[in-house]
Amino acid sequence: MTAPSEDGDGAGRVAGLAGVVLCGGQSSRMGRPKAWLPFGGEALLQRVVRRLGEAAWPIVVVAAPGQELPPLPDGVLLARDPVEGRGPLQGIAAGLDAIAPLAERAYVSSTDSPFLHPAFVRRLADLQAGGHAIAVPRAEGHHHPLAAVYACSVRGEVAALLAEGRLRLSTLFERARTLVADPELLLSDPRLRAADPALRSLRNLNTPEDYAAALRELD
C-alpha cells in the first residue's frame, strides 16, 4: 500500500514536495528554444511551472549558463548548470542541490511537457513516499526520468556518477532504491485515472510536428 499525499485530500500541493524544471537542453530537433514556445496564451516553460506549482512548491528552474528565459512567477528559483553538455543528470544535480535546504524531495520535469497534470505529480509523490528514493514511470518501453520524483538524499549518488562521467540516468536507478511505475500502477489511483486517463503528462515535444500536434490537441 502506498502512502497518501501529505496534503490529506489528494488535491493542492503535497507537503515537502518541491519541483524542478529542466530547460537547459539545446532543442536541436525543435529548431528553436522550447522554453519560449507559445502554448495556450503563455510560454511553454511558464505553463509547465504553473501546472507543477499546483502540486509542488517551491519550484526551481534549471537553465544553461547564459540562457534567457521568459518571465517566471514570484518565488520561482533559478539555478544554472555549472557545465554545459552533461545532459539531464547534471540538471537534476543542480536542481536537487538548490531544493535540498527547502524540501526533502522533488518532482523533476522537462520544459516540454505541456500536458503535465498536477494529479500525475501527486500520484508519483504518493508512490515514492512508500519507501523509495525514486519513483519513475515506465511506458511504451522506456523510462521517463524527467517525469519522476527524486529524494534529495540521492544527491550523493548523482555526484558520484557525474564525477565518474557516467551520465545515463538508468545507472542512477540501479544505484538508488527505485520504484518503476508502469501505466497500470499509475492509473490504479482513481484520481489520476479521472484526470489524465491517457497519461498525457508523459508527452514531450521534440519536433515542430510534435508541437503542431499538441497545439491542435489543445484547441
PDB file of C-alpha atoms in Angstrom:
ATOM      1  CA  MET A   1       0.000   0.000   0.000  1.00  0.00           C
ATOM      2  CA  THR A   2       1.348   3.408  -0.908  1.00  0.00           C
ATOM      3  CA  ALA A   3       1.403   6.370   1.416  1.00  0.00           C
ATOM      4  CA  PRO A   4      -1.282   9.015   0.874  1.00  0.00           C
ATOM      5  CA  SER A   5      -0.496  12.530  -0.210  1.00  0.00           C
ATOM      6  CA  GLU A   6       0.571  14.619   2.722  1.00  0.00           C
ATOM      7  CA  ASP A   7      -1.984  17.309   1.929  1.00  0.00           C
ATOM      8  CA  GLY A   8      -4.679  14.887   3.050  1.00  0.00           C
ATOM      9  CA  ASP A   9      -7.317  15.186   0.348  1.00  0.00           C
ATOM     10  CA  GLY A  10      -5.289  14.372  -2.750  1.00  0.00           C
ATOM     11  CA  ALA A  11      -5.534  17.920  -4.097  1.00  0.00           C
ATOM     12  CA  GLY A  12      -3.390  21.011  -3.748  1.00  0.00           C
ATOM     13  CA  ARG A  13       0.310  20.959  -3.007  1.00  0.00           C
ATOM     14  CA  VAL A  14       1.953  17.937  -1.432  1.00  0.00           C
ATOM     15  CA  ALA A  15       3.747  18.933   1.754  1.00  0.00           C
ATOM     16  CA  GLY A  16       7.513  18.542   1.482  1.00  0.00           C
ATOM     17  CA  LEU A  17       7.460  18.122  -2.307  1.00  0.00           C
ATOM     18  CA  ALA A  18       9.316  20.657  -4.440  1.00  0.00           C
ATOM     19  CA  GLY A  19       9.519  20.914  -8.215  1.00  0.00           C
ATOM     20  CA  VAL A  20      12.453  21.068 -10.616  1.00  0.00           C
ATOM     21  CA  VAL A  21      12.046  22.032 -14.277  1.00  0.00           C
ATOM     22  CA  LEU A  22      14.984  21.408 -16.607  1.00  0.00           C
ATOM     23  CA  CYS A  23      15.153  23.750 -19.579  1.00  0.00           C
ATOM     24  CA  GLY A  24      18.842  23.776 -20.481  1.00  0.00           C
ATOM     25  CA  GLY A  25      18.640  21.408 -23.444  1.00  0.00           C
ATOM     26  CA  GLN A  26      19.700  22.554 -26.893  1.00  0.00           C
ATOM     27  CA  SER A  27      16.293  21.977 -28.570  1.00  0.00           C
ATOM     28  CA  SER A  28      18.151  20.917 -31.711  1.00  0.00           C
ATOM     29  CA  ARG A  29      15.307  18.896 -33.199  1.00  0.00           C
ATOM     30  CA  MET A  30      12.762  21.621 -32.445  1.00  0.00           C
ATOM     31  CA  GLY A  31      14.943  24.262 -34.101  1.00  0.00           C
ATOM     32  CA  ARG A  32      14.185  26.965 -31.521  1.00  0.00           C
ATOM     33  CA  PRO A  33      14.185  27.234 -27.721  1.00  0.00           C
ATOM     34  CA  LYS A  34      11.352  25.157 -26.285  1.00  0.00           C
ATOM     35  CA  ALA A  35      11.028  27.343 -23.176  1.00  0.00           C
ATOM     36  CA  TRP A  36       9.709  30.213 -25.321  1.00  0.00           C
ATOM     37  CA  LEU A  37       7.251  28.266 -27.478  1.00  0.00           C
ATOM     38  CA  PRO A  38       3.779  29.878 -27.258  1.00  0.00           C
ATOM     39  CA  PHE A  39       1.246  27.483 -25.793  1.00  0.00           C
ATOM     40  CA  GLY A  40      -2.242  28.403 -24.698  1.00  0.00           C
ATOM     41  CA  GLY A  41      -1.519  32.086 -24.139  1.00  0.00           C
ATOM     42  CA  GLU A  42       1.770  31.600 -22.285  1.00  0.00           C
ATOM     43  CA  ALA A  43       5.275  30.354 -22.963  1.00  0.00           C
ATOM     44  CA  LEU A  44       5.764  26.619 -22.632  1.00  0.00           C
ATOM     45  CA  LEU A  45       8.100  26.977 -19.642  1.00  0.00           C
ATOM     46  CA  GLN A  46       5.586  29.240 -17.908  1.00  0.00           C
ATOM     47  CA  ARG A  47       2.851  26.647 -18.443  1.00  0.00           C
ATOM     48  CA  VAL A  48       4.902  23.775 -17.021  1.00  0.00           C
ATOM     49  CA  VAL A  49       5.958  25.848 -14.000  1.00  0.00           C
ATOM     50  CA  ARG A  50       2.351  26.875 -13.364  1.00  0.00           C
ATOM     51  CA  ARG A  51       0.992  23.337 -13.619  1.00  0.00           C
ATOM     52  CA  LEU A  52       3.747  21.837 -11.499  1.00  0.00           C
ATOM     53  CA  GLY A  53       3.263  24.593  -8.931  1.00  0.00           C
ATOM     54  CA  GLU A  54      -0.285  23.354  -8.316  1.00  0.00           C
ATOM     55  CA  ALA A  55       1.150  20.192  -6.738  1.00  0.00           C
ATOM     56  CA  ALA A  56       4.678  21.120  -5.584  1.00  0.00           C
ATOM     57  CA  TRP A  57       6.480  24.118  -4.081  1.00  0.00           C
ATOM     58  CA  PRO A  58       8.961  25.701  -4.242  1.00  0.00           C
ATOM     59  CA  ILE A  59       9.894  25.405  -7.899  1.00  0.00           C
ATOM     60  CA  VAL A  60      13.431  25.700  -9.232  1.00  0.00           C
ATOM     61  CA  VAL A  61      14.109  26.157 -12.945  1.00  0.00           C
ATOM     62  CA  VAL A  62      17.478  24.830 -14.095  1.00  0.00           C
ATOM     63  CA  ALA A  63      18.859  26.642 -17.139  1.00  0.00           C
ATOM     64  CA  ALA A  64      22.053  26.538 -19.141  1.00  0.00           C
ATOM     65  CA  PRO A  65      24.731  29.170 -18.467  1.00  0.00           C
ATOM     66  CA  GLY A  66      23.602  32.457 -20.024  1.00  0.00           C
ATOM     67  CA  GLN A  67      20.267  31.053 -21.230  1.00  0.00           C
ATOM     68  CA  GLU A  68      17.475  33.638 -21.461  1.00  0.00           C
ATOM     69  CA  LEU A  69      14.110  32.634 -20.043  1.00  0.00           C
ATOM     70  CA  PRO A  70      10.578  34.006 -20.202  1.00  0.00           C
ATOM     71  CA  PRO A  71       9.356  35.804 -17.074  1.00  0.00           C
ATOM     72  CA  LEU A  72       8.557  33.471 -14.198  1.00  0.00           C
ATOM     73  CA  PRO A  73       6.247  33.887 -11.182  1.00  0.00           C
ATOM     74  CA  ASP A  74       7.484  35.415  -7.969  1.00  0.00           C
ATOM     75  CA  GLY A  75       9.125  32.855  -5.741  1.00  0.00           C
ATOM     76  CA  VAL A  76      10.365  30.592  -8.529  1.00  0.00           C
ATOM     77  CA  LEU A  77      14.078  29.933  -8.065  1.00  0.00           C
ATOM     78  CA  LEU A  78      16.675  29.821 -10.827  1.00  0.00           C
ATOM     79  CA  ALA A  79      19.709  27.545 -10.920  1.00  0.00           C
ATOM     80  CA  ARG A  80      22.320  27.267 -13.651  1.00  0.00           C
ATOM     81  CA  ASP A  81      24.079  24.166 -14.879  1.00  0.00           C
ATOM     82  CA  PRO A  82      27.728  24.641 -13.857  1.00  0.00           C
ATOM     83  CA  VAL A  83      28.849  22.855 -17.027  1.00  0.00           C
ATOM     84  CA  GLU A  84      27.093  22.672 -20.388  1.00  0.00           C
ATOM     85  CA  GLY A  85      26.592  19.470 -22.319  1.00  0.00           C
ATOM     86  CA  ARG A  86      26.360  16.961 -19.458  1.00  0.00           C
ATOM     87  CA  GLY A  87      22.722  16.122 -20.020  1.00  0.00           C
ATOM     88  CA  PRO A  88      19.800  15.804 -17.635  1.00  0.00           C
ATOM     89  CA  LEU A  89      21.833  14.186 -14.845  1.00  0.00           C
ATOM     90  CA  GLN A  90      23.716  17.468 -14.416  1.00  0.00           C
ATOM     91  CA  GLY A  91      20.438  19.376 -14.416  1.00  0.00           C
ATOM     92  CA  ILE A  92      18.950  17.076 -11.793  1.00  0.00           C
ATOM     93  CA  ALA A  93      22.049  17.580  -9.651  1.00  0.00           C
ATOM     94  CA  ALA A  94      21.749  21.366  -9.876  1.00  0.00           C
ATOM     95  CA  GLY A  95      18.029  21.256  -9.156  1.00  0.00           C
ATOM     96  CA  LEU A  96      18.271  18.956  -6.149  1.00  0.00           C
ATOM     97  CA  ASP A  97      21.169  20.981  -4.742  1.00  0.00           C
ATOM     98  CA  ALA A  98      19.012  24.115  -4.930  1.00  0.00           C
ATOM     99  CA  ILE A  99      15.997  22.372  -3.394  1.00  0.00           C
ATOM    100  CA  ALA A 100      17.743  20.403  -0.628  1.00  0.00           C
ATOM    101  CA  PRO A 101      17.638  23.182   2.014  1.00  0.00           C
ATOM    102  CA  LEU A 102      13.902  23.631   1.382  1.00  0.00           C
ATOM    103  CA  ALA A 103      12.347  20.208   0.748  1.00  0.00           C
ATOM    104  CA  GLU A 104      13.116  16.503   1.076  1.00  0.00           C
ATOM    105  CA  ARG A 105      12.156  15.511  -2.469  1.00  0.00           C
ATOM    106  CA  ALA A 106      11.234  16.952  -5.821  1.00  0.00           C
ATOM    107  CA  TYR A 107       9.254  16.122  -8.924  1.00  0.00           C
ATOM    108  CA  VAL A 108      11.604  16.655 -11.865  1.00  0.00           C
ATOM    109  CA  SER A 109      10.082  17.745 -15.179  1.00  0.00           C
ATOM    110  CA  SER A 110      11.339  18.731 -18.588  1.00  0.00           C
ATOM    111  CA  THR A 111      10.235  22.058 -20.031  1.00  0.00           C
ATOM    112  CA  ASP A 112       8.413  20.413 -22.950  1.00  0.00           C
ATOM    113  CA  SER A 113       5.584  18.645 -21.085  1.00  0.00           C
ATOM    114  CA  PRO A 114       2.584  20.840 -21.898  1.00  0.00           C
ATOM    115  CA  PHE A 115       0.000  18.346 -20.677  1.00  0.00           C
ATOM    116  CA  LEU A 116       1.549  17.762 -17.252  1.00  0.00           C
ATOM    117  CA  HIS A 117      -1.307  17.335 -14.778  1.00  0.00           C
ATOM    118  CA  PRO A 118      -0.988  18.031 -11.049  1.00  0.00           C
ATOM    119  CA  ALA A 119      -2.738  14.713 -10.339  1.00  0.00           C
ATOM    120  CA  PHE A 120       0.135  12.917 -12.064  1.00  0.00           C
ATOM    121  CA  VAL A 121       2.668  14.710  -9.865  1.00  0.00           C
ATOM    122  CA  ARG A 122       0.706  13.781  -6.744  1.00  0.00           C
ATOM    123  CA  ARG A 123       0.479  10.139  -7.825  1.00  0.00           C
ATOM    124  CA  LEU A 124       4.251   9.865  -8.311  1.00  0.00           C
ATOM    125  CA  ALA A 125       4.781  11.554  -4.951  1.00  0.00           C
ATOM    126  CA  ASP A 126       2.480   9.022  -3.288  1.00  0.00           C
ATOM    127  CA  LEU A 127       4.386   6.130  -4.868  1.00  0.00           C
ATOM    128  CA  GLN A 128       7.818   7.500  -3.948  1.00  0.00           C
ATOM    129  CA  ALA A 129       6.686   8.030  -0.363  1.00  0.00           C
ATOM    130  CA  GLY A 130       6.211   4.285   0.006  1.00  0.00           C
ATOM    131  CA  GLY A 131       9.865   3.770   0.946  1.00  0.00           C
ATOM    132  CA  HIS A 132      11.733   4.541  -2.284  1.00  0.00           C
ATOM    133  CA  ALA A 133      14.350   7.135  -3.156  1.00  0.00           C
ATOM    134  CA  ILE A 134      12.994   7.495  -6.696  1.00  0.00           C
ATOM    135  CA  ALA A 135       9.671   6.817  -8.402  1.00  0.00           C
ATOM    136  CA  VAL A 136       9.984   6.819 -12.196  1.00  0.00           C
ATOM    137  CA  PRO A 137       7.333   5.950 -14.795  1.00  0.00           C
ATOM    138  CA  ARG A 138       7.982   3.391 -17.496  1.00  0.00           C
ATOM    139  CA  ALA A 139       5.717   3.395 -20.529  1.00  0.00           C
ATOM    140  CA  GLU A 140       5.979   2.380 -24.177  1.00  0.00           C
ATOM    141  CA  GLY A 141       9.213   0.535 -23.499  1.00  0.00           C
ATOM    142  CA  HIS A 142      11.278   3.195 -21.763  1.00  0.00           C
ATOM    143  CA  HIS A 143      11.705   5.101 -18.525  1.00  0.00           C
ATOM    144  CA  HIS A 144      10.628   8.732 -18.172  1.00  0.00           C
ATOM    145  CA  PRO A 145      13.298  10.176 -15.843  1.00  0.00           C
ATOM    146  CA  LEU A 146      12.086  13.742 -16.439  1.00  0.00           C
ATOM    147  CA  ALA A 147       8.646  12.894 -15.099  1.00  0.00           C
ATOM    148  CA  ALA A 148       9.780  11.381 -11.814  1.00  0.00           C
ATOM    149  CA  VAL A 149      10.146  12.075  -8.108  1.00  0.00           C
ATOM    150  CA  TYR A 150      13.627  12.072  -6.561  1.00  0.00           C
ATOM    151  CA  ALA A 151      14.564  12.238  -2.898  1.00  0.00           C
ATOM    152  CA  CYS A 152      17.243  14.819  -2.208  1.00  0.00           C
ATOM    153  CA  SER A 153      19.134  12.015  -0.481  1.00  0.00           C
ATOM    154  CA  VAL A 154      20.215  10.700  -3.915  1.00  0.00           C
ATOM    155  CA  ARG A 155      22.466  13.726  -4.431  1.00  0.00           C
ATOM    156  CA  GLY A 156      25.486  11.714  -3.321  1.00  0.00           C
ATOM    157  CA  GLU A 157      24.865   9.036  -5.943  1.00  0.00           C
ATOM    158  CA  VAL A 158      24.268  11.693  -8.590  1.00  0.00           C
ATOM    159  CA  ALA A 159      27.519  13.496  -7.721  1.00  0.00           C
ATOM    160  CA  ALA A 160      29.445  10.225  -7.846  1.00  0.00           C
ATOM    161  CA  LEU A 161      28.072   9.361 -11.288  1.00  0.00           C
ATOM    162  CA  LEU A 162      28.934  12.824 -12.606  1.00  0.00           C
ATOM    163  CA  ALA A 163      32.464  12.508 -11.216  1.00  0.00           C
ATOM    164  CA  GLU A 164      32.810   9.148 -12.974  1.00  0.00           C
ATOM    165  CA  GLY A 165      31.450  10.562 -16.227  1.00  0.00           C
ATOM    166  CA  ARG A 166      28.560   8.092 -16.130  1.00  0.00           C
ATOM    167  CA  LEU A 167      25.699  10.266 -17.333  1.00  0.00           C
ATOM    168  CA  ARG A 168      22.994   7.684 -18.043  1.00  0.00           C
ATOM    169  CA  LEU A 169      20.089   8.072 -15.650  1.00  0.00           C
ATOM    170  CA  SER A 170      19.422   4.337 -15.782  1.00  0.00           C
ATOM    171  CA  THR A 171      22.628   3.875 -13.795  1.00  0.00           C
ATOM    172  CA  LEU A 172      21.190   6.062 -11.031  1.00  0.00           C
ATOM    173  CA  PHE A 173      18.083   3.883 -10.942  1.00  0.00           C
ATOM    174  CA  GLU A 174      20.322   0.856 -10.415  1.00  0.00           C
ATOM    175  CA  ARG A 175      22.171   2.508  -7.519  1.00  0.00           C
ATOM    176  CA  ALA A 176      19.248   4.083  -5.661  1.00  0.00           C
ATOM    177  CA  ARG A 177      16.119   2.355  -4.364  1.00  0.00           C
ATOM    178  CA  THR A 178      13.822   2.967  -7.323  1.00  0.00           C
ATOM    179  CA  LEU A 179      10.177   2.163  -7.923  1.00  0.00           C
ATOM    180  CA  VAL A 180       9.404   1.745 -11.616  1.00  0.00           C
ATOM    181  CA  ALA A 181       5.739   2.614 -12.170  1.00  0.00           C
ATOM    182  CA  ASP A 182       4.002   1.176 -15.225  1.00  0.00           C
ATOM    183  CA  PRO A 183       0.741   2.654 -16.559  1.00  0.00           C
ATOM    184  CA  GLU A 184      -1.360   0.076 -14.733  1.00  0.00           C
ATOM    185  CA  LEU A 185       0.147   1.042 -11.385  1.00  0.00           C
ATOM    186  CA  LEU A 186      -0.122   4.748 -12.092  1.00  0.00           C
ATOM    187  CA  LEU A 187      -3.756   4.525 -13.159  1.00  0.00           C
ATOM    188  CA  SER A 188      -4.754   2.345 -10.231  1.00  0.00           C
ATOM    189  CA  ASP A 189      -5.236   5.695  -8.492  1.00  0.00           C
ATOM    190  CA  PRO A 190      -8.808   6.763  -9.364  1.00  0.00           C
ATOM    191  CA  ARG A 191      -7.914  10.445  -9.081  1.00  0.00           C
ATOM    192  CA  LEU A 192      -5.250  10.181 -11.758  1.00  0.00           C
ATOM    193  CA  ARG A 193      -7.424   7.878 -13.862  1.00  0.00           C
ATOM    194  CA  ALA A 194     -10.133  10.567 -13.875  1.00  0.00           C
ATOM    195  CA  ALA A 195      -7.776  13.484 -14.513  1.00  0.00           C
ATOM    196  CA  ASP A 196      -5.317  12.028 -17.041  1.00  0.00           C
ATOM    197  CA  PRO A 197      -6.518   8.613 -18.272  1.00  0.00           C
ATOM    198  CA  ALA A 198      -4.249   8.644 -21.336  1.00  0.00           C
ATOM    199  CA  LEU A 199      -1.207   9.746 -19.274  1.00  0.00           C
ATOM    200  CA  ARG A 200      -0.677  12.781 -21.462  1.00  0.00           C
ATOM    201  CA  SER A 201       1.552  14.050 -18.652  1.00  0.00           C
ATOM    202  CA  LEU A 202       4.283  11.904 -20.222  1.00  0.00           C
ATOM    203  CA  ARG A 203       4.055  13.617 -23.624  1.00  0.00           C
ATOM    204  CA  ASN A 204       7.114  15.561 -24.776  1.00  0.00           C
ATOM    205  CA  LEU A 205       7.501  17.940 -27.697  1.00  0.00           C
ATOM    206  CA  ASN A 206      10.694  17.141 -29.572  1.00  0.00           C
ATOM    207  CA  THR A 207       9.949  18.298 -33.139  1.00  0.00           C
ATOM    208  CA  PRO A 208       7.918  21.004 -34.865  1.00  0.00           C
ATOM    209  CA  GLU A 209       5.449  18.261 -35.792  1.00  0.00           C
ATOM    210  CA  ASP A 210       5.029  17.320 -32.128  1.00  0.00           C
ATOM    211  CA  TYR A 211       4.445  20.976 -31.284  1.00  0.00           C
ATOM    212  CA  ALA A 212       1.870  21.467 -34.038  1.00  0.00           C
ATOM    213  CA  ALA A 213       0.009  18.320 -32.984  1.00  0.00           C
ATOM    214  CA  ALA A 214      -0.063  19.441 -29.347  1.00  0.00           C
ATOM    215  CA  LEU A 215      -1.428  22.839 -30.327  1.00  0.00           C
ATOM    216  CA  ARG A 216      -4.235  21.156 -32.268  1.00  0.00           C
ATOM    217  CA  GLU A 217      -4.969  18.966 -29.275  1.00  0.00           C
ATOM    218  CA  LEU A 218      -5.085  21.982 -27.009  1.00  0.00           C
ATOM    219  CA  ASP A 219      -7.618  23.669 -29.277  1.00  0.00           C
TER     220      ASP A 219
END
